[in-house]
């Protein structure tokens, strides 16, 4: 789910290889760039006065969302509710933070099952997690309904839009801070945002969320730090801002439409070959391939991955061209013939 | 405590701005570079067959050391023991992981008090943390004796050499895996190792430590992930390896000696001006300055920081020249006159 950084992002990143946004009083320029980047991320995610920071990626942002929820709640026996389609970082978050993870099933469209969500939450639930662009099938959970379930039980609502966030503004899906009263979001510039790695994003509607994460910081000329890691990548911050300034919104819209076309094309080509395919909702195609075919493709040099159930999984990121898809299909045909 | 990356490290980093060592089956070259980097870190830290990875920095490595200790222990009421001189990431680790932090005082030489350590540990202590190069005064805790106290109580021993690790091999201090049977270490290439940010290091003596951190990773072509963040910086990994290959051991020795000379010089200059100074043990000088003098120096553009008790704190990193110290002293004299 990573891609080639935008040239402007790459260029910007080079100037910041020795800076650390974790020490904003020393690296003032990076701190200013980060403020601008968070504002722009807020614009993309439908949030007027965003609070947040540039994280190492979706894993950190998901851990932080759960950590904030745990710290803000009064229960001593916290749990979180997330669909089985959630990224494995949710499991990591629960393990790291010592919280029970209640996994709910997905429906036939691979979206979080609402009845199961309603049955899973209780007074000890601190946050419900919905995914806007799942890692395996690129599906978008019913964010509005999940938020209602979360808030009715007194829990917070977190949306993992790590991958989807830079495409969903150009769709009709319900996913953003404007679409529903969600509390926090993971949205990664270094995925479809075409920023250099590492540049993730953690956004919150209220400053209280960041306050719940803050620890005191002696020997820094700022008083507290709300991030999970201490040192962070100035190159990631500068590169993310440069990418967003260059591409939001027109460049991202163009990339999204191109790759959605590529995914639709690829799915149709698989179907035409009698290969069982999961219809793309975002530019991600999953298809059933024999394990031996998968291995042969890897041996040919294709850097492909699989879903948990073993399907071939192709993410049409901005660097994916129609030519490379055709070349892939030609290799696939050769192997299967 | 960061510095300018070595030119070779900078050059190497550029080629890896879109790679993610968190996905080693896709980014095979980065995975190989990381193995080499860990081996070299092991050599520096006195460990023949090191286990570990390149982290975002000392904060992540310290959190991971505590997390591994917690996960490997059987107690349901874990605590950790660390000196008051420990980096604030230890506080963060305890808060994130839900563990009691028992802080012990330091002695007159700013080193962990051994009697206090012995009194603080009990059957629920999962790890004792010693610092090899404290953030405030650059002091080295009595690592051997602390390790004995830790192991006698059934706890693990972690050394935070995030800053000191690239200088201590050229000293007689006891700090490494060879010097004492320590279990894990934080050692950051992006500090005195002159790697680009972010490039921290987490090392463990036994593979079991990494196993205790692993979570399953569906949709990656590797089966588990022992890091705290998911996505990591390929540029950091490649840059760290390039820096270590260029500088270990002669370049680091030269940098250490130069900066130790600078620190000794600076401390003597402060003393000559009647400014109370903490003697440097590693190249770090702390000195008592009036708050107004400190502020004036910052206004002049000096990016300086303070200890928790308000002393001026100057870390002589590899980019610090004698000329810049003299220029600083000249400004100081002007302000104080």
XYZ file of C-alpha atoms in Angstrom:
674
model
C 0.000 0.000 0.000
C 3.017 2.272 -0.378
C 3.997 3.981 -3.596
C 6.563 6.256 -5.199
C 6.670 9.668 -3.527
C 5.679 12.687 -5.564
C 8.835 14.442 -6.932
C 8.101 17.593 -4.912
C 7.737 15.476 -1.783
C 10.998 13.708 -2.425
C 12.761 17.005 -3.007
C 11.366 18.525 0.187
C 12.211 15.440 2.238
C 15.898 15.675 1.379
C 16.289 18.919 3.262
C 14.965 17.435 6.487
C 16.858 14.170 6.915
C 18.397 15.332 10.167
C 15.389 17.036 11.735
C 13.101 15.743 14.455
C 9.545 17.069 14.785
C 9.550 15.383 18.196
C 11.574 18.383 19.407
C 9.547 21.318 18.042
C 11.384 24.076 19.905
C 14.668 23.051 18.295
C 13.262 22.288 14.881
C 10.872 25.203 14.581
C 10.524 25.041 10.838
C 9.474 21.400 10.920
C 6.984 22.232 13.662
C 5.428 24.898 11.427
C 5.331 22.535 8.467
C 3.637 19.944 10.662
C 0.943 22.431 11.696
C 0.274 23.140 8.030
C 0.236 19.425 7.212
C -2.286 18.726 9.988
C -4.493 21.559 8.729
C -4.415 20.122 5.230
C -5.111 16.610 6.511
C -8.083 18.088 8.365
C -9.337 19.628 5.131
C -9.122 16.261 3.401
C -10.862 14.523 6.301
C -13.591 17.130 6.699
C -12.441 18.676 9.960
C -12.183 22.448 10.327
C -9.911 22.793 13.361
C -8.019 19.530 13.436
C -5.880 18.361 16.338
C -3.248 15.763 15.646
C 0.208 15.064 14.351
C 2.149 13.196 11.697
C 2.751 9.678 12.973
C 4.957 6.874 11.709
C 1.907 5.346 10.057
C -1.493 3.789 10.543
C -0.275 1.398 13.221
C 0.842 4.231 15.482
C -2.340 6.219 14.784
C -4.531 3.225 15.625
C -2.583 2.519 18.823
C -2.900 6.171 19.805
C -6.648 6.237 19.185
C -7.109 3.263 21.494
C -4.669 4.669 24.043
C -6.508 8.006 24.171
C -9.847 6.226 24.550
C -8.478 4.054 27.356
C -6.958 7.036 29.145
C -10.119 9.127 28.835
C -12.429 6.400 30.131
C -13.052 5.619 33.788
C -13.457 1.851 33.462
C -10.760 -0.390 34.873
C -11.697 -3.234 32.527
C -11.710 -1.584 29.095
C -12.569 -3.250 25.816
C -12.574 -2.165 22.188
C -14.810 -3.320 19.349
C -13.526 -3.721 15.798
C -14.510 -5.733 12.718
C -12.511 -8.793 11.736
C -11.497 -6.792 8.663
C -9.549 -4.299 10.811
C -5.813 -4.039 10.256
C -3.621 -6.211 12.493
C -2.410 -3.057 14.221
C -5.701 -3.106 16.142
C -4.680 -6.451 17.614
C -1.279 -4.948 18.372
C -2.912 -1.936 20.036
C -5.020 -4.156 22.281
C -2.001 -6.273 23.239
C 0.305 -3.324 23.890
C -2.291 -1.396 25.879
C -3.629 -4.368 27.815
C -7.200 -4.074 26.526
C -9.688 -6.741 25.519
C -10.375 -6.773 21.755
C -13.900 -7.774 20.756
C -13.853 -8.746 17.097
C -17.118 -8.600 15.201
C -17.835 -10.331 11.894
C -18.375 -8.623 8.553
C -21.412 -9.008 6.309
C -21.560 -10.352 2.758
C -20.137 -7.073 1.472
C -17.161 -7.394 3.867
C -18.436 -4.505 6.011
C -18.716 -4.521 9.817
C -21.954 -6.217 10.885
C -24.044 -3.641 12.744
C -26.078 -6.104 14.804
C -22.861 -7.697 15.969
C -21.437 -4.279 16.822
C -24.507 -3.362 18.859
C -24.300 -6.680 20.702
C -20.571 -6.333 21.384
C -20.485 -2.880 22.980
C -21.092 -2.398 26.686
C -20.352 0.152 29.384
C -16.675 -0.873 29.374
C -16.226 -0.299 25.644
C -13.890 2.666 25.229
C -13.771 2.877 21.440
C -15.377 1.337 18.380
C -13.172 1.151 15.298
C -14.504 1.325 11.776
C -12.405 0.946 8.653
C -12.722 3.245 5.657
C -10.850 1.213 3.067
C -10.020 -2.204 4.492
C -6.584 -3.651 3.885
C -7.880 -6.870 2.358
C -10.803 -5.832 0.175
C -10.849 -2.027 0.241
C -14.328 -1.885 1.770
C -15.815 0.951 3.821
C -17.619 0.121 7.047
C -20.979 1.855 7.771
C -19.280 4.652 9.687
C -22.388 6.669 10.572
C -24.258 3.724 12.066
C -21.154 2.474 13.898
C -20.626 5.936 15.363
C -24.171 5.965 16.645
C -23.695 2.560 18.274
C -20.411 3.706 19.815
C -21.713 6.969 21.190
C -24.925 5.439 22.538
C -22.820 3.097 24.641
C -20.550 5.942 25.783
C -17.608 4.827 23.645
C -15.521 6.886 21.247
C -15.487 6.297 17.487
C -12.240 5.916 15.543
C -12.023 5.572 11.764
C -9.046 3.843 10.208
C -8.741 5.606 6.848
C -4.989 4.972 6.648
C -5.214 3.781 3.080
C -8.609 5.102 1.980
C -8.367 8.665 3.210
C -6.770 10.129 0.099
C -9.386 8.578 -2.223
C -12.631 8.726 -0.277
C -13.128 12.512 -0.692
C -13.850 11.738 -4.357
C -16.543 9.152 -3.598
C -20.006 9.190 -2.052
C -18.993 6.980 0.861
C -19.678 8.073 4.423
C -16.303 8.189 6.153
C -15.212 11.666 7.293
C -15.485 13.993 10.288
C -18.197 15.822 8.318
C -20.136 12.674 7.464
C -20.427 11.494 11.078
C -19.504 12.729 14.567
C -16.444 10.504 14.717
C -13.782 11.305 17.320
C -10.480 10.339 15.699
C -8.980 9.075 12.469
C -5.873 7.438 11.029
C -5.076 8.841 7.561
C -1.654 8.184 6.007
C 0.015 10.580 3.576
C 2.602 7.897 2.785
C 0.046 5.596 1.198
C -2.233 7.035 -1.474
C -1.059 10.530 -0.412
C 2.248 9.912 -2.222
C 4.432 11.186 0.621
C 7.781 9.603 1.471
C 7.808 6.898 4.155
C 7.244 7.377 7.102
C 4.373 9.870 7.119
C 1.175 8.722 8.775
C -1.517 10.922 10.244
C -3.470 10.949 13.487
C -6.395 13.367 13.676
C -8.792 14.140 16.502
C -11.830 16.353 16.709
C -10.993 17.654 20.195
C -7.772 18.797 21.854
C -8.691 16.608 24.864
C -7.720 13.563 22.819
C -4.159 14.822 22.473
C -4.098 15.892 26.109
C -4.955 12.318 27.093
C -1.793 11.152 25.324
C 0.620 13.758 26.638
C 3.575 12.929 28.838
C 5.875 15.524 30.391
C 9.088 16.227 28.526
C 11.950 17.518 30.601
C 14.999 18.705 28.578
C 12.856 19.663 25.624
C 11.857 23.295 25.348
C 8.245 22.201 24.965
C 6.382 20.867 27.953
C 4.736 17.701 26.725
C 4.650 15.160 23.955
C 1.503 13.404 22.749
C 3.122 11.079 20.213
C 3.911 7.404 20.691
C 7.435 7.512 19.364
C 9.739 10.288 20.554
C 11.920 11.057 17.576
C 9.966 11.396 14.365
C 10.802 11.949 10.729
C 11.184 15.559 9.641
C 11.600 14.276 6.088
C 8.226 12.586 6.380
C 6.574 15.776 7.629
C 8.119 18.036 4.987
C 7.521 15.468 2.259
C 3.908 14.912 3.272
C 3.150 18.616 3.209
C 4.808 19.012 -0.193
C 2.853 16.074 -1.615
C -0.455 17.354 -0.285
C 0.208 20.877 -1.533
C 1.031 19.505 -4.979
C -1.816 17.007 -5.233
C -4.803 18.082 -3.143
C -7.398 17.910 -4.531
C -6.936 17.604 -8.295
C -3.901 15.332 -8.363
C -5.411 12.911 -5.866
C -8.711 12.907 -7.747
C -6.904 12.065 -10.986
C -4.863 9.304 -9.333
C -7.941 7.859 -7.696
C -9.944 7.783 -10.951
C -7.049 6.307 -12.930
C -6.498 3.574 -10.390
C -10.192 2.871 -9.968
C -10.292 2.368 -13.743
C -7.273 0.082 -13.496
C -8.879 -1.948 -10.726
C -12.155 -2.284 -12.627
C -10.208 -3.333 -15.707
C -8.163 -5.881 -13.783
C -11.227 -7.358 -12.078
C -12.949 -7.725 -15.455
C -9.861 -9.404 -16.920
C -9.748 -11.862 -14.021
C -13.457 -12.580 -14.398
C -13.030 -13.127 -18.132
C -10.481 -15.821 -17.258
C -12.933 -17.533 -14.932
C -11.014 -16.404 -11.830
C -13.235 -15.705 -8.852
C -12.811 -12.006 -8.005
C -13.938 -9.690 -5.228
C -15.409 -6.590 -6.878
C -13.328 -3.483 -6.241
C -14.992 -0.667 -4.288
C -11.718 1.225 -3.959
C -8.760 0.398 -6.262
C -7.975 -2.985 -4.747
C -8.667 -6.314 -6.423
C -8.695 -9.682 -4.666
C -8.867 -12.841 -6.715
C -8.668 -16.578 -6.061
C -5.474 -18.037 -7.475
C -3.926 -21.434 -6.928
C -1.035 -21.172 -4.432
C 1.340 -22.596 -7.038
C 0.329 -19.856 -9.506
C 0.924 -17.243 -6.821
C 4.381 -18.642 -6.117
C 5.254 -18.747 -9.823
C 4.280 -15.090 -10.170
C 6.502 -14.149 -7.235
C 9.334 -16.113 -8.797
C 8.829 -14.063 -11.955
C 9.539 -11.002 -9.820
C 5.991 -9.780 -9.124
C 5.913 -8.318 -5.612
C 2.377 -9.459 -4.817
C 0.671 -10.293 -1.557
C -2.250 -12.329 -0.295
C -5.333 -11.892 1.843
C -5.561 -13.900 5.059
C -7.615 -16.501 3.193
C -4.976 -16.768 0.491
C -6.434 -14.735 -2.353
C -4.138 -12.727 -4.583
C -4.462 -9.094 -3.544
C -3.493 -6.284 -5.905
C -3.600 -2.699 -4.703
C -3.693 -0.237 -7.602
C -1.462 2.446 -6.132
C -0.548 5.595 -8.104
C 2.576 4.016 -9.606
C 0.571 1.144 -11.172
C 0.213 1.522 -14.941
C -2.151 -0.220 -17.348
C 0.965 -1.527 -19.102
C 2.252 -3.220 -15.970
C -1.178 -4.773 -15.366
C -1.200 -6.128 -18.915
C 2.305 -7.441 -18.461
C 1.173 -9.119 -15.247
C -1.849 -10.652 -16.981
C 0.404 -11.957 -19.761
C 2.654 -13.660 -17.198
C -0.413 -15.026 -15.436
C -1.728 -16.488 -18.706
C 1.637 -18.067 -19.475
C 1.801 -19.686 -16.045
C -1.763 -20.970 -16.141
C -1.606 -22.312 -19.695
C 20.998 14.858 20.526
C 20.623 14.606 16.769
C 23.222 15.693 14.286
C 24.001 16.040 10.589
C 23.950 12.669 8.828
C 27.183 11.381 7.332
C 27.265 12.138 3.557
C 27.292 8.431 2.685
C 24.269 7.906 4.924
C 22.420 10.774 3.326
C 23.207 9.461 -0.137
C 22.037 5.944 0.737
C 18.868 7.206 2.393
C 17.720 8.940 -0.782
C 17.283 5.669 -2.608
C 14.940 4.305 0.034
C 12.390 7.069 0.621
C 9.527 4.872 -0.545
C 10.508 1.586 1.094
C 9.111 0.008 4.228
C 11.185 -2.464 6.258
C 7.911 -3.317 8.007
C 7.086 -5.411 4.926
C 10.288 -7.430 4.415
C 8.938 -9.801 1.754
C 8.099 -6.870 -0.520
C 11.181 -4.813 0.284
C 13.746 -7.591 0.322
C 16.750 -5.351 -0.137
C 15.835 -3.240 2.872
C 15.325 -6.406 4.895
C 18.849 -7.529 4.015
C 20.292 -4.118 4.845
C 18.484 -4.243 8.180
C 20.027 -7.638 9.008
C 23.457 -6.185 8.286
C 22.698 -3.098 10.344
C 21.603 -5.199 13.314
C 24.778 -7.281 13.047
C 26.887 -4.138 13.072
C 24.938 -2.687 15.990
C 25.611 -5.961 17.805
C 29.322 -5.593 17.135
C 29.264 -2.082 18.595
C 27.272 -3.251 21.616
C 29.376 -6.353 22.248
C 26.843 -8.976 21.165
C 27.851 -11.755 18.771
C 24.479 -12.959 17.498
C 22.213 -9.994 18.029
C 18.442 -10.093 17.704
C 16.622 -6.867 17.096
C 15.580 -4.294 14.561
C 15.920 -0.650 13.593
C 13.289 1.292 15.506
C 12.071 4.856 15.196
C 14.335 5.789 18.096
C 15.116 5.321 21.755
C 11.533 5.864 22.846
C 10.295 2.932 20.795
C 13.214 0.741 21.903
C 12.576 1.526 25.563
C 8.838 0.847 25.202
C 9.628 -2.439 23.474
C 12.055 -3.533 26.182
C 9.398 -2.985 28.833
C 6.705 -4.601 26.689
C 8.809 -7.711 26.131
C 9.566 -7.940 29.845
C 5.890 -7.580 30.718
C 4.848 -10.179 28.156
C 7.518 -12.674 29.277
C 6.684 -12.375 32.973
C 3.907 -14.248 34.727
C 2.934 -11.549 37.215
C -0.403 -9.806 36.794
C 0.808 -6.742 38.697
C 4.084 -5.852 36.968
C 6.425 -3.022 37.896
C 9.628 -1.620 36.444
C 12.518 0.052 38.225
C 14.436 2.953 36.681
C 16.564 5.837 37.975
C 15.129 9.352 38.043
C 17.727 10.150 35.376
C 16.020 7.844 32.872
C 14.626 9.391 29.708
C 10.954 10.401 29.824
C 10.184 7.602 27.383
C 10.382 5.250 30.360
C 7.457 7.123 31.913
C 5.704 6.882 28.568
C 6.389 3.139 28.387
C 4.903 2.570 31.835
C 1.813 4.639 31.000
C 1.252 3.023 27.587
C 1.780 -0.506 28.886
C -0.137 -0.078 32.129
C 2.798 -0.848 34.407
C 3.857 0.699 37.695
C 7.076 2.719 37.413
C 9.273 2.716 40.505
C 11.704 5.601 40.241
C 14.910 5.397 42.245
C 17.175 8.352 43.098
C 20.672 8.944 41.750
C 23.812 9.406 43.824
C 26.113 12.436 43.945
C 27.606 11.427 40.605
C 24.124 11.339 39.029
C 24.211 7.526 38.763
C 21.432 5.140 39.835
C 21.628 4.493 43.582
C 22.248 0.771 44.069
C 20.782 0.516 47.559
C 17.626 2.147 46.291
C 17.529 -0.247 43.341
C 17.889 -3.258 45.611
C 15.118 -1.947 47.831
C 12.800 -1.205 44.909
C 12.824 -4.567 43.133
C 10.485 -7.359 44.148
C 8.968 -10.509 42.645
C 6.697 -8.389 40.422
C 9.557 -6.386 38.902
C 9.782 -7.362 35.239
C 12.712 -5.201 34.180
C 15.324 -2.880 35.659
C 16.478 -0.068 33.393
C 19.954 1.420 33.528
C 21.129 4.341 31.442
C 24.466 4.395 29.655
C 24.735 8.080 28.850
C 21.915 9.956 30.574
C 20.062 12.639 28.654
C 20.686 15.334 31.237
C 24.265 14.825 32.382
C 25.681 12.068 30.161
C 26.342 9.754 33.097
C 26.613 5.962 32.997
C 24.748 3.923 35.607
C 26.573 1.009 37.307
C 25.287 -1.471 34.749
C 26.966 -4.599 36.133
C 25.672 -4.116 39.653
C 22.194 -3.161 38.440
C 22.101 -6.283 36.284
C 22.938 -8.413 39.281
C 20.158 -6.795 41.314
C 17.718 -7.289 38.440
C 18.567 -10.916 37.805
C 18.602 -11.857 41.478
C 15.014 -10.670 41.717
C 14.032 -12.507 38.526
C 13.751 -9.333 36.462
C 15.284 -8.568 33.092
C 17.934 -5.895 32.580
C 17.612 -3.236 29.890
C 20.285 -0.638 29.077
C 19.296 2.645 27.471
C 22.392 3.527 25.433
C 20.370 5.496 22.887
C 22.786 8.387 22.975
C 25.878 6.841 24.559
C 26.160 3.667 22.511
C 28.287 5.100 19.717
C 30.823 6.611 22.143
C 31.061 4.116 24.986
C 33.055 1.501 23.012
C 35.966 3.967 23.224
C 35.791 4.336 26.990
C 36.410 2.094 29.988
C 32.806 2.285 31.178
C 30.827 -0.881 31.836
C 27.800 -0.730 29.560
C 27.675 -3.463 26.896
C 26.391 -7.002 26.392
C 29.986 -8.130 26.930
C 30.470 -6.135 30.112
C 27.408 -7.572 31.850
C 24.702 -10.193 31.187
C 22.155 -7.558 30.184
C 19.104 -8.682 28.225
C 18.275 -5.780 25.925
C 19.503 -2.389 24.798
C 18.394 0.794 23.062
C 21.171 2.185 20.836
C 20.359 4.858 18.251
C 22.260 5.251 14.995
C 20.531 8.594 14.424
C 22.191 10.214 17.417
C 25.980 9.930 17.720
C 25.868 7.272 14.966
C 25.338 10.043 12.383
C 22.505 8.254 10.573
C 19.526 10.127 9.141
C 16.418 10.428 11.336
C 14.622 8.120 12.119
C 17.041 5.272 12.853
C 16.966 3.889 16.365
C 18.062 0.448 17.457
C 16.584 -2.250 19.653
C 18.860 -5.166 20.502
C 18.213 -8.313 22.515
C 20.452 -11.153 23.589
C 17.835 -13.842 22.921
C 15.329 -14.411 20.126
C 12.659 -15.030 22.797
C 12.588 -11.287 23.432
C 11.486 -10.628 19.873
C 9.062 -13.539 19.983
C 7.390 -11.935 22.998
C 6.687 -8.858 20.860
C 5.427 -10.570 17.728
C 1.896 -10.203 16.448
C 0.488 -12.089 13.459
C 0.536 -10.251 10.141
C -2.067 -11.339 7.648
C -1.617 -9.824 4.127
C 2.117 -9.530 4.542
C 4.208 -12.317 3.083
C 5.951 -12.667 6.413
C 4.151 -14.216 9.328
C 4.734 -11.859 12.219
C 5.946 -8.442 13.191
C 7.827 -7.653 16.401
C 8.068 -3.901 15.980
C 5.903 -1.290 17.686
C 5.149 0.764 14.600
C 4.071 -1.045 11.432
C 5.530 1.017 8.632
C 9.146 1.964 9.230
C 11.722 4.054 7.448
C 13.727 2.310 4.750
C 15.757 5.484 4.404
C 16.629 5.235 8.095
C 17.739 1.621 7.746
C 19.823 2.188 4.610
C 21.256 5.414 5.991
C 22.136 3.837 9.333
C 23.980 0.973 7.692
C 25.892 3.350 5.423
C 26.865 5.553 8.371
C 28.050 2.601 10.448
C 30.003 1.111 7.551
C 31.694 4.453 6.983
C 32.426 5.308 10.597
C 32.769 2.169 12.723
C 35.096 2.130 14.519
C 37.624 4.791 13.503
C 35.261 7.569 12.515
C 33.214 7.217 15.656
C 36.360 7.129 17.796
C 37.589 10.326 16.199
C 34.228 12.059 16.637
C 34.017 10.941 20.244
C 37.509 12.208 21.089
C 36.983 15.516 19.320
C 33.710 16.132 21.083
C 35.037 14.985 24.446
C 37.794 17.582 23.975
C 35.192 20.164 23.079
C 33.117 19.340 26.143
C 36.144 19.492 28.434
C 37.114 22.816 26.898
C 33.604 24.225 27.265
C 33.318 23.093 30.883
C 36.671 24.736 31.673
C 35.564 27.945 29.969
C 32.356 27.987 32.006
C 34.290 27.329 35.202
C 36.719 30.132 34.348
C 33.703 32.456 34.197
C 32.549 31.340 37.623
C 29.598 29.415 36.180
C 28.725 26.288 38.133
C 29.254 23.334 35.799
C 28.583 19.610 35.894
C 31.778 17.864 34.807
C 31.396 16.060 31.484
C 31.817 12.272 31.512
C 30.589 11.976 27.943
C 30.516 15.037 25.648
C 27.665 16.816 27.408
C 28.048 19.918 29.550
C 25.427 21.216 31.967
C 25.909 24.633 33.533
C 23.889 26.954 35.768
C 22.761 30.033 33.864
C 20.248 32.682 34.825
C 16.937 32.084 32.989
C 17.179 35.546 31.429
C 20.633 34.710 30.023
C 19.265 31.475 28.599
C 16.398 33.319 26.925
C 18.752 35.927 25.487
C 20.900 33.214 23.974
C 17.859 31.607 22.368
C 16.850 34.991 21.003
C 20.304 35.268 19.457
C 19.454 32.067 17.554
C 21.247 29.466 19.718
C 19.137 26.299 19.706
C 19.909 25.318 23.276
C 17.976 23.292 25.823
C 17.753 22.890 29.581
C 17.873 20.158 32.167
C 14.754 19.547 34.260
C 16.260 21.741 36.988
C 16.867 24.544 34.492
C 20.585 24.267 33.778
C 21.880 25.049 30.318
C 22.614 21.739 28.609
C 24.990 21.529 25.666
C 25.488 18.233 23.875
C 28.678 18.189 21.832
C 27.423 16.256 18.839
C 29.649 15.541 15.814
C 28.598 18.733 14.022
C 29.740 20.950 16.927
C 32.950 22.809 16.135
C 35.362 24.618 18.447
C 34.593 27.767 16.437
C 30.896 27.552 17.166
C 31.631 27.007 20.869
C 33.843 30.095 20.893
C 31.181 32.053 19.091
C 28.665 30.875 21.680
C 30.984 31.886 24.531
C 31.456 35.308 22.951
C 27.684 35.810 22.814
C 27.399 34.579 26.377
C 30.031 37.075 27.526
C 28.297 39.898 25.722
C 24.952 39.051 27.324
C 26.396 38.680 30.825
C 28.537 41.815 30.719
